[in-house]
Coordinates of C-alpha atoms in Angstrom, one line a residue:
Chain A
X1460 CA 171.1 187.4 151.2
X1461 CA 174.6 186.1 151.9
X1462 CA 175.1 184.4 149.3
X1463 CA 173.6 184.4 146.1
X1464 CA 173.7 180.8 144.8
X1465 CA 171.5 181.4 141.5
X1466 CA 174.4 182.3 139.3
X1467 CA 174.0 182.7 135.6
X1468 CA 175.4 179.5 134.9
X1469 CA 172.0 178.1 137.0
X1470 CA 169.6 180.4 135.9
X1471 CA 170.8 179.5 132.5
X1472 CA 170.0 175.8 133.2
X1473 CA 165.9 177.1 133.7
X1474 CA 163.9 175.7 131.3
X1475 CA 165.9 173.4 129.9
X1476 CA 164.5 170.2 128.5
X1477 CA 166.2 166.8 128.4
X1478 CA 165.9 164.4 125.0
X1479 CA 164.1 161.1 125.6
X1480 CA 165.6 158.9 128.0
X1481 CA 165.3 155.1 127.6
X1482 CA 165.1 153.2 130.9
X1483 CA 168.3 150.4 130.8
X1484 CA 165.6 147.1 130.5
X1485 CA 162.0 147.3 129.7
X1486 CA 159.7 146.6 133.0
X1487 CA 160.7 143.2 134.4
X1488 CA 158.1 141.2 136.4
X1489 CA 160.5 140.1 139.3
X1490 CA 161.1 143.8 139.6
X1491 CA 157.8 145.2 140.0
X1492 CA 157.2 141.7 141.6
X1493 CA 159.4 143.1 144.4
X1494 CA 158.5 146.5 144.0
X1495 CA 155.3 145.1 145.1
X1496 CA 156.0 143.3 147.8
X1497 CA 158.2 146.1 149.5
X1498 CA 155.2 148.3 149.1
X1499 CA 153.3 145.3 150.7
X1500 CA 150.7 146.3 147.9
X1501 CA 149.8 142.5 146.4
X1502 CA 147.1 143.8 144.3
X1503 CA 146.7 141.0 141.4
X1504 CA 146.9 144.3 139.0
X1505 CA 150.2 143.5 139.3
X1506 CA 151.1 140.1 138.6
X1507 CA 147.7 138.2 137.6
X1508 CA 147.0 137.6 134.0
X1509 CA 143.3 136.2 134.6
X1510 CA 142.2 139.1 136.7
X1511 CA 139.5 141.8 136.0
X1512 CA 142.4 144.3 136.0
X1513 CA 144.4 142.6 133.8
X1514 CA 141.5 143.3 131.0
X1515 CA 141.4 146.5 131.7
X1516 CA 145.2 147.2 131.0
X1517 CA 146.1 144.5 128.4
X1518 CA 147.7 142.1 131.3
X1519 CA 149.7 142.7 134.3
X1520 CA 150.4 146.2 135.1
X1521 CA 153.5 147.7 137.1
X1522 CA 152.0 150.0 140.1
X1523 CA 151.5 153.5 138.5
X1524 CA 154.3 155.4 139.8
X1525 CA 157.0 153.0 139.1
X1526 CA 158.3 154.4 136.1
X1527 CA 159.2 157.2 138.1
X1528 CA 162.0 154.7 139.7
X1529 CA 162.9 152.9 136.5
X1530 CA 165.5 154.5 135.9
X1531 CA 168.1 151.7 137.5
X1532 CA 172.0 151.6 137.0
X1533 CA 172.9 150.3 133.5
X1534 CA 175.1 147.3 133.2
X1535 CA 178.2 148.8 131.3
X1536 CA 178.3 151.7 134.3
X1537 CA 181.3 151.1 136.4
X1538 CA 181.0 153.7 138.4
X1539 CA 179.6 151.9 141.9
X1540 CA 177.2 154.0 143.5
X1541 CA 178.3 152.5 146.9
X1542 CA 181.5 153.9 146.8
X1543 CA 181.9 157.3 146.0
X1544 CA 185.7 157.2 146.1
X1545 CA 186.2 156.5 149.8
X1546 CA 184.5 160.3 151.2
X1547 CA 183.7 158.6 154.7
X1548 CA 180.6 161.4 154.5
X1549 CA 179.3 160.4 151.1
X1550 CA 176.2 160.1 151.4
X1551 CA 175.0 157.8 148.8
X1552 CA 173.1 159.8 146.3
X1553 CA 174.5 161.2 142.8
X1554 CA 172.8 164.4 143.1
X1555 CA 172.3 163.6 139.6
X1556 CA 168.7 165.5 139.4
X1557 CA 167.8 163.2 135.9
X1558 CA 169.5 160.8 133.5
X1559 CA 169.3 163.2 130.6
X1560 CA 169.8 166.7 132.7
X1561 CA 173.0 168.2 133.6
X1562 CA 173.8 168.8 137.0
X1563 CA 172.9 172.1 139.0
X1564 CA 175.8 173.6 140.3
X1565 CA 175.2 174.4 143.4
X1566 CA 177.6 173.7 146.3
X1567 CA 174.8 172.1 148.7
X1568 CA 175.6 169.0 149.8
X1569 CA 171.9 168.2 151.7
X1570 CA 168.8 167.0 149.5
X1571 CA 165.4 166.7 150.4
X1572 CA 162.7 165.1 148.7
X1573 CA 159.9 168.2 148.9
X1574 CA 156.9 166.3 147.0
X1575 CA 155.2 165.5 144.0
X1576 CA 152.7 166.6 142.1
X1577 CA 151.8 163.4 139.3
X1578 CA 148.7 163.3 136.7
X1579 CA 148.2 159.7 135.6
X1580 CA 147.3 158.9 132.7
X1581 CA 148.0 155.0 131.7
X1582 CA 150.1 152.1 133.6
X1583 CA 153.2 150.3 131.7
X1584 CA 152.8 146.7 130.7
X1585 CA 155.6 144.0 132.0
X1586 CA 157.7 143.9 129.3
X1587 CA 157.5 147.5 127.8
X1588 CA 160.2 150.4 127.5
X1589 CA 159.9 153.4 129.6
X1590 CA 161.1 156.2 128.5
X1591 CA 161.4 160.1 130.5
X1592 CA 162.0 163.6 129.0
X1593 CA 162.8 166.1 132.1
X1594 CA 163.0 170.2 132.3
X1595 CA 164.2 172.3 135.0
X1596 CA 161.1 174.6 136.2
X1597 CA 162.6 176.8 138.3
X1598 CA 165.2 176.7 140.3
X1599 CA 165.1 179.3 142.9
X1600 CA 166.6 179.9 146.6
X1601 CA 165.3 180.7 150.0
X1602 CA 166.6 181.3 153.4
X1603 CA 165.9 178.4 156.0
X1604 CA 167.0 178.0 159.3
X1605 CA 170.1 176.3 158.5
X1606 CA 171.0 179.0 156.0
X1607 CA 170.0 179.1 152.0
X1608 CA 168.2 176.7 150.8
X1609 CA 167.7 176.1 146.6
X1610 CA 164.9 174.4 145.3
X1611 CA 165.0 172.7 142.1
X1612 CA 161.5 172.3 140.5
X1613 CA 161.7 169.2 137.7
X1614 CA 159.1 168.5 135.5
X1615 CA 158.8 164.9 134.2
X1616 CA 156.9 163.1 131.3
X1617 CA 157.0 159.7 131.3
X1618 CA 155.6 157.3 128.1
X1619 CA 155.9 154.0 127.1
X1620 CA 155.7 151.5 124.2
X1621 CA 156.5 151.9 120.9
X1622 CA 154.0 154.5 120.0
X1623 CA 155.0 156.6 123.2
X1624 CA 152.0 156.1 125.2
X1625 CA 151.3 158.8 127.7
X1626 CA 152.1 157.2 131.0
X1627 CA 152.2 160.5 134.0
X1628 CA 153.3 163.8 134.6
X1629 CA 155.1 164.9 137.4
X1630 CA 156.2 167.8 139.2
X1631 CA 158.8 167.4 141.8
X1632 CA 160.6 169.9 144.4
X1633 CA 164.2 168.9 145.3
X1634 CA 165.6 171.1 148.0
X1635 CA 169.1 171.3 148.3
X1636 CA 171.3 172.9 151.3
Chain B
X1118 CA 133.9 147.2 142.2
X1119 CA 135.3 151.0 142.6
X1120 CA 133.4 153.9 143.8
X1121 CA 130.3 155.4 141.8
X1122 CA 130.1 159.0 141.7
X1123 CA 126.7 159.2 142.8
X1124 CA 127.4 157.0 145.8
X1125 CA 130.0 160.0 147.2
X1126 CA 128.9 162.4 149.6
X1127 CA 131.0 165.7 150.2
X1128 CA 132.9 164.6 153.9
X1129 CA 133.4 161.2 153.1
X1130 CA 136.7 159.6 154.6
X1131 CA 137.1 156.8 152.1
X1132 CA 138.8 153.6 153.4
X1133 CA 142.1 153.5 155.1
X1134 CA 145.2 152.0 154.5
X1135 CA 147.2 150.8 157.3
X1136 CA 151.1 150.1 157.2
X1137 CA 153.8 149.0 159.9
X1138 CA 154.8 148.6 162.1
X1139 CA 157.4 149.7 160.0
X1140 CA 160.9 148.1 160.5
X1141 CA 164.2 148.6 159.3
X1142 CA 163.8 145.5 157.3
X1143 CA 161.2 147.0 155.5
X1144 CA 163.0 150.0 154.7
X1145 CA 165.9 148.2 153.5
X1146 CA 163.5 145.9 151.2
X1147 CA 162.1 149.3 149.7
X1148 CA 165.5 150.7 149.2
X1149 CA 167.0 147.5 147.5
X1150 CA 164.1 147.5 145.4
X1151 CA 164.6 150.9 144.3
X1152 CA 168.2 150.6 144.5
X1153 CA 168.1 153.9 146.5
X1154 CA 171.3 154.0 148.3
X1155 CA 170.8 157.0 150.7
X1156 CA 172.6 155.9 153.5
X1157 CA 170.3 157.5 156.0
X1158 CA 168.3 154.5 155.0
X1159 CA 169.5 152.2 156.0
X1160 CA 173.1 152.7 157.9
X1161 CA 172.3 153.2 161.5
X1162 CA 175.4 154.8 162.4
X1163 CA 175.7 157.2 159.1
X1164 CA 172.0 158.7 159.7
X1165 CA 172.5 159.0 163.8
X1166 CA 176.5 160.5 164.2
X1167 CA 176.8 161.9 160.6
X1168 CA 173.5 163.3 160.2
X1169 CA 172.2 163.9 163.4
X1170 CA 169.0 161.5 162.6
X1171 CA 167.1 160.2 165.9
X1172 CA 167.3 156.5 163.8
X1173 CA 167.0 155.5 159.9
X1174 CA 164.1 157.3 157.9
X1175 CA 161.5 155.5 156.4
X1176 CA 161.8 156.8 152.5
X1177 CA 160.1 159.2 151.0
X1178 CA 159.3 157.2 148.3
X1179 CA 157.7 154.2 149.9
X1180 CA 155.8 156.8 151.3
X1181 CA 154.1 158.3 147.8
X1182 CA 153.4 155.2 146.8
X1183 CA 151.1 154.2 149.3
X1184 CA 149.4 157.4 148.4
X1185 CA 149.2 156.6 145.5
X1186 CA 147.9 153.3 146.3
X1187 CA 145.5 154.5 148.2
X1188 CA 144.0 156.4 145.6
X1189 CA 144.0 153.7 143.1
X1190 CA 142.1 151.4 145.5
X1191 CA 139.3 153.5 146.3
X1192 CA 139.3 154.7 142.0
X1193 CA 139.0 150.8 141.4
X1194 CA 139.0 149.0 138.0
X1195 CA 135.6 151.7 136.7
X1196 CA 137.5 154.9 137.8
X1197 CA 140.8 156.7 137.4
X1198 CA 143.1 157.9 139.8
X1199 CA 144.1 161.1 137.7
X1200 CA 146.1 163.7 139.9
X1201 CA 147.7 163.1 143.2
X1202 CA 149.7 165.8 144.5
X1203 CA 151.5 166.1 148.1
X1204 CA 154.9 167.4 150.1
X1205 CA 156.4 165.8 152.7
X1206 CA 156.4 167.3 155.9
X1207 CA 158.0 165.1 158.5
X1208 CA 160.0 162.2 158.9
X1209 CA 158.6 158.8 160.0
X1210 CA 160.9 156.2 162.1
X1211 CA 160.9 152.4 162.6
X1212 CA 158.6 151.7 164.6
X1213 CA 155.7 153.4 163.4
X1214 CA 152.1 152.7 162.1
X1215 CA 150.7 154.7 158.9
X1216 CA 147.4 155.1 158.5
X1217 CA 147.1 157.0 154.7
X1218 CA 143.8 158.5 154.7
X1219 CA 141.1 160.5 152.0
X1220 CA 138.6 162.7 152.9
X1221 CA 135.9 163.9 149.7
X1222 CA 136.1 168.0 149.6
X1223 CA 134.5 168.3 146.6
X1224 CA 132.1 166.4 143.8
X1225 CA 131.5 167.9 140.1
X1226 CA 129.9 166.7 137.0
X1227 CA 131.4 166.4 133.8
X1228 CA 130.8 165.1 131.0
X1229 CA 129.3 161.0 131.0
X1230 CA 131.4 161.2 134.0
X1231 CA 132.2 162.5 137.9
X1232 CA 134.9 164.5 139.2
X1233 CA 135.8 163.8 143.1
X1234 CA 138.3 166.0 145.4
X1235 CA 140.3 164.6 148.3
X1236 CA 142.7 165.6 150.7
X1237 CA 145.0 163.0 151.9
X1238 CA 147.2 162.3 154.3
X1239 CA 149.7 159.7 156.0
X1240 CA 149.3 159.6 159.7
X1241 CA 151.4 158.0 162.3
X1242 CA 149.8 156.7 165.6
X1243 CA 150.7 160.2 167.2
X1244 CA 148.3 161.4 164.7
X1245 CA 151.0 163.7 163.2
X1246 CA 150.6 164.7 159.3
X1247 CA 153.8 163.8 157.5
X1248 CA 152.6 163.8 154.0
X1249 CA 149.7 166.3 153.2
X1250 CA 148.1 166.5 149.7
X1251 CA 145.4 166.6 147.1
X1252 CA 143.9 164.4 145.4
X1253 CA 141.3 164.4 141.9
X1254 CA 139.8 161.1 140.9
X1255 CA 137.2 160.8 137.8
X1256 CA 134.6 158.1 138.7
X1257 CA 131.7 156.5 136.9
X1258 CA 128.1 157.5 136.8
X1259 CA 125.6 155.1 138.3
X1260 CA 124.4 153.2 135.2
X1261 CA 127.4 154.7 132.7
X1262 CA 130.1 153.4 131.4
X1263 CA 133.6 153.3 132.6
X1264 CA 136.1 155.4 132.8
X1265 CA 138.0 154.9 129.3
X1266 CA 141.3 153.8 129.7
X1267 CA 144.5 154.7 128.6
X1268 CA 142.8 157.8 130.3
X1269 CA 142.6 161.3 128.4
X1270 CA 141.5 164.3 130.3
X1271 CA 139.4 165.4 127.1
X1272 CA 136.7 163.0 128.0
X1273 CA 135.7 165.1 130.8
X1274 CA 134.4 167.6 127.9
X1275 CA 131.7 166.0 127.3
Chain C
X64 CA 186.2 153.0 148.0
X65 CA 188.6 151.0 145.6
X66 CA 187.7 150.3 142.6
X67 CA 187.4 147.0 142.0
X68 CA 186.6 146.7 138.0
X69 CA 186.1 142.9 137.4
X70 CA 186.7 141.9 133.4
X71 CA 186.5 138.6 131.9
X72 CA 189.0 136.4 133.0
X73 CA 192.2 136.3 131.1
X74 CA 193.4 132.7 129.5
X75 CA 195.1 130.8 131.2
X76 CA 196.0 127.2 131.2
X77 CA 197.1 123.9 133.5
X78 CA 201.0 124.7 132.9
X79 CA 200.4 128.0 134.2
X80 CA 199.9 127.0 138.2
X81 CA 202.4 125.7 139.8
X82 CA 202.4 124.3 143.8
X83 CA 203.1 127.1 146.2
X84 CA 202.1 129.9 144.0
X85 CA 200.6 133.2 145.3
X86 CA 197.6 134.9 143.7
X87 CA 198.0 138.6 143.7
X88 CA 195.9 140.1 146.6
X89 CA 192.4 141.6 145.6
X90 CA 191.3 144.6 148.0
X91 CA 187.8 145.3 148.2
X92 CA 186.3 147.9 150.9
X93 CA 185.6 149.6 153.2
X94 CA 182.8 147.3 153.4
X95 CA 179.1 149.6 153.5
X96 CA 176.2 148.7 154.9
X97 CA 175.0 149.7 151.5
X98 CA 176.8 146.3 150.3
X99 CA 175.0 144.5 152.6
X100 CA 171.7 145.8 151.5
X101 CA 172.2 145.6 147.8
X102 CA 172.6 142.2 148.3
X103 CA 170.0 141.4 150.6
X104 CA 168.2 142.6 147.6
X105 CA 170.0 140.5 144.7
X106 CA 169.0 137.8 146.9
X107 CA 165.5 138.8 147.5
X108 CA 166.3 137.7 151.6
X109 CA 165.6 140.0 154.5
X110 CA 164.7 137.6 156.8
X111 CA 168.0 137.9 158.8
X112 CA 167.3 141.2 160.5
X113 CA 170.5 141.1 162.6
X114 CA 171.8 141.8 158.9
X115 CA 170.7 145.6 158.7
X116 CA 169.3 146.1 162.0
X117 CA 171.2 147.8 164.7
X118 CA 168.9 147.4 167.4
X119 CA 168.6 143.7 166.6
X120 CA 172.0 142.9 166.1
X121 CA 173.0 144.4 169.5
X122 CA 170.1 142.5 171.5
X123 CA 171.3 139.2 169.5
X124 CA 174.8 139.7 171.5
X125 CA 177.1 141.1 167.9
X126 CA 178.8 144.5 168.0
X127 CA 176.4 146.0 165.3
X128 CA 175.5 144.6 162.0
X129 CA 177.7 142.0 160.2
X130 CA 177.7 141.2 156.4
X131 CA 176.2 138.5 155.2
X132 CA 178.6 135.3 154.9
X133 CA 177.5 134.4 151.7
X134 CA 177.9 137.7 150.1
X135 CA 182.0 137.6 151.5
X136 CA 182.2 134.2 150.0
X137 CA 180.9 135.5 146.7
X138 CA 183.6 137.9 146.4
X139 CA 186.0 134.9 147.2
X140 CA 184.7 133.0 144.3
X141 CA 185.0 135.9 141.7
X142 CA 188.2 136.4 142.9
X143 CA 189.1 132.1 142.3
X144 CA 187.3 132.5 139.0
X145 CA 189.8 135.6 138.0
X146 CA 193.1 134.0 139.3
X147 CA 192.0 130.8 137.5
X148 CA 191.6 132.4 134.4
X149 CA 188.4 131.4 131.9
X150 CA 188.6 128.4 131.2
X151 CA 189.1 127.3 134.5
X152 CA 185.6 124.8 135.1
X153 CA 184.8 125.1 139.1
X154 CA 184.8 121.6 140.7
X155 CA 184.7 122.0 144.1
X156 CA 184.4 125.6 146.0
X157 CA 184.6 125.6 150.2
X158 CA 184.3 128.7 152.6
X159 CA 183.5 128.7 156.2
X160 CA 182.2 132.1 158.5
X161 CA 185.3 132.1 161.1
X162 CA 184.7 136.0 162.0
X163 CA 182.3 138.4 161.0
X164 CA 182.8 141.2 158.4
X165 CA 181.8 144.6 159.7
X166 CA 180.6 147.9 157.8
X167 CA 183.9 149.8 157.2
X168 CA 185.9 146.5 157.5
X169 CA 188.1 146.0 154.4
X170 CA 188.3 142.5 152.6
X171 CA 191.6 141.5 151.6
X172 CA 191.4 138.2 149.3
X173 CA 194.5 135.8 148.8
X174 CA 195.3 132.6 147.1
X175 CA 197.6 130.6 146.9
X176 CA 198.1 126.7 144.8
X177 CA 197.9 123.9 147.0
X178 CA 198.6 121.1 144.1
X179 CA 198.5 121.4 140.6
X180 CA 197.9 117.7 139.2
X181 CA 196.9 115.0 136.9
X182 CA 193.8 112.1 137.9
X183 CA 192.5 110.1 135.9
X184 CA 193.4 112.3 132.6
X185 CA 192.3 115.4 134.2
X186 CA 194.2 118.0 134.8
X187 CA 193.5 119.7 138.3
X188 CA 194.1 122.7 140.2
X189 CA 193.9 122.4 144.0
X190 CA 194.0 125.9 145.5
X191 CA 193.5 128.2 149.3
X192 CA 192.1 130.9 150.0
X193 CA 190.8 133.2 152.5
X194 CA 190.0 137.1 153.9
X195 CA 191.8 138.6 156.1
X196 CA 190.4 141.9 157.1
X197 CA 192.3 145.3 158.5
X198 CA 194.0 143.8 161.3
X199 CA 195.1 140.6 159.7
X200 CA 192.6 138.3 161.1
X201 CA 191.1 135.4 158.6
X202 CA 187.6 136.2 158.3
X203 CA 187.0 133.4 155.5
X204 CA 189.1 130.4 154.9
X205 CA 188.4 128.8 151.6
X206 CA 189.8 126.0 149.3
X207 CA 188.6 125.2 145.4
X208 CA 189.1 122.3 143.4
X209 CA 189.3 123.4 139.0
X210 CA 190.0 121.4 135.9
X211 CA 191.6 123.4 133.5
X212 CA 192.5 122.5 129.7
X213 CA 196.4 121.9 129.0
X214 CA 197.9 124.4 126.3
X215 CA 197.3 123.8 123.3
X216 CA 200.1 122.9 120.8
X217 CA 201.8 121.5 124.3
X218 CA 204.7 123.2 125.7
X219 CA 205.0 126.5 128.1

């Protein structure tokens, strides 16, 4: 191995777990309205007070992974994700793993989105909070094709509501390199 | 009405979901929605001369989430879509038509209620597997009650 | 990327503009495609795909994508709202599309006071203004019409 990018000061990082994170606003119905519609999923679930669903879940419903995405940009944050200070190669993400994680240093500019692995367990109602707590797994590193590779393993639990209703689990591999 | 546990045979493909074609605009809607701002999204010249990118990538994202959905559809309003697990294995291009697909593997008992394996998939017209995975749904017996919601795995106990 | 950190408006009053007088210029760019998209989804409006796609843009005759007009005349009226200061109340606001913006284009926004005068009892404030982008060309010509309070207690 050339280089050895699982220093002490990443391995430390394993098995760290965040705090609760509060999403910025509680779930908005134009949001999942259009989170909806871009998934060209119109299931009244989602936005349809009357329907069968809508007894099920106590009224309309975001789609069950949104809370995974729900973590937006708060209003008083000025730094623009756009800009990135004028690096011509930026290439738009934070590599910010989670909200309430610190970063992984490693000096891999590539991410990939590996997959997922979610348990459900409820759906959040428009108009509650979400919240997110978030541990590093494992973080390991392999030799691709292109050279090393690190993969950062996250696990997330996500809740809702006042009383911190269960919401999903989810296991996610980011690969760096 | 969702499925009945009864009802599923081991083998089963249960119904499709069809997407696309997909086209840029659709992949900028997603990532506006999410407020993803991955440029090889949605800036044509960033994902072909920086990246090396044959055009913009349809996101990863949108992609799980038609997984999901199709889970959720064929789990209905009785059942619960309880795990859904998958990687993603290859990139998918304007142009394209998804097809997410289910397959049963495996049928159990437990409890007032049924347990029901699937592997899934996202296919493009090609047929190539971008998004392989697993999935584990808890359905209602014929003549039972539904599946409690919120859902807690200890009802499977019995 | 500049940072462009807009605040509230500072106070300012009718005595304060003057015929003639130049705004100081406000920068904003390179322009992203990512600009173009985050507002496409502010607006909720992806029906113009020559917008954010390539292919469609080329085979509609344009060089690539352009940004939307609208979104360039937006930054013009944050920028009128900031020279004019907060109690400024918007009468009249005009912009026409003379040349497209283009991702990595920069936006360079100027005004200047046409007339500063009384009608009627109201005090007005007549102002230009327009883009210019990298190469000096006017991508935007504008003009706004404001009534603005006089300073209180009188005087300068």
């Amino acid at each position: 191995m050339a280089v050895n990018h699982i220093t002490d000061a990443v391995r430390a990082l394993i098995g760290l777990r965040s705090d609760w994170i509060e999403a910025c606003h509680p779930v908005e119905a134009s949001e999942v309205r259009r989170f909806f519609q871009a998934l060209m999923d119109p299931n009244p679930r989602y936005w349809d007070a009357a329907s069968p669903a809508a007894a099920r879940y106590g009224g309309p419903v975001a789609p069950p992974g949104f809370a995974v995405h729900a973590f937006r940009r708060p209003p008083d944050e000025i730094e623009d994700p756009l800009g990135a200070d004028g690096d011509p190669e930026f290439d738009g993400t934070s590599r910010l793993v989670r909200r309430g994680l610190p970063r992984v240093p490693v000096p891999l500019r590539g991410v990939l989105n590996g997959g997922y692995e979610y348990e459900f367990f409820s759906y959040p109602r428009l108009g509650e909070r979400i919240l997110c707590r978030s541990a590093y797994r494992d973080i390991t590193q392999r030799e691709g094709r292109s050279g090393p590779m690190v993969l950062i393993v996250v696990e997330d639990e996500y809740a809702t509501g006042g009383e911190f209703r269960p919401l999903l689990k989810s296991v996610s591999t980011l690969i760096t390199r | 009405m969702g499925a009945i546990f009864e009802d599923v045979e081991i083998g089963q493909e249960i119904p499709r979901l069809v997407k696309g074609p997909i086209t840029t605009a659709h992949i900028v809607r997603w990532s506006a929605a999410m407020e993803n701002w991955h440029r090889i999204h949605f800036d044509w010249h960033y994902a072909t001369q920086h990246d090396g990118l044959p055009d913009v990538l349809v996101n990863g994202s949108w992609k799980q989430h038609v997984m999901i959905q199709l889970v959720t559809d064929w789990a209905g309003e009785t059942g619960w879509a309880w795990k859904i697990a998958f990687r993603f294995r290859g990139m998918n291009l304007p142009g394209e038509t998804l097809t997410a697909w289910g397959r049963v593997t495996g049928k159990e008992e437990r409890g007032r209620f049924g347990v029901v394996d699937l592997e899934i998939g996202l296919r493009n017209e090609q047929g190539a597997e971008g998004t392989p995975g697993t999935a584990r749904v808890v359905l209602p017996r014929r003549g039972g009650p539904p599946v409690p919601y919120p859902f807690d795995p200890a009802v499977l106990a019995g | 990327m500049l940072k462009v950190r807009t605040v509230e408006p500072e106070e300012r009053w009718f005595e304060d503009f003057h015929e003639g007088q130049e705004f100081p210029v406000i920068t904003r760019g390179p322009m992203m495609v990512g600009h173009q998209v985050r507002w496409a989804g502010a607006c909720d409006n992806y029906e113009s795909e020559f917008h954010h796609d390539e292919y469609v843009a080329r085979a509609q005759g344009l060089p690539g994508i352009i940004l939307s007009g609208p979104l360039m005349a937006s930054y013009l009226l944050t920028a009128v709202t900031q020279w004019l200061g907060r109690h400024a109340r918007l009468v009249r606001f005009f912009d026409q599309n003379r040349g497209p913006t283009m991702p990595r284009d920069m936006a360079h926004l100027h005004g200047r006071v046409r007339r500063a005068y009384e009608q009627d009892g109201r005090c007005l404030v007549e102002l230009e203004c327009w883009i210019t982008n990298q190469r000096g060309e006017v991508t935007t010509p504008g003009s706004a019409l404001a009534e603005l309070p006089r300073r209180p207690g009188g005087g300068r």
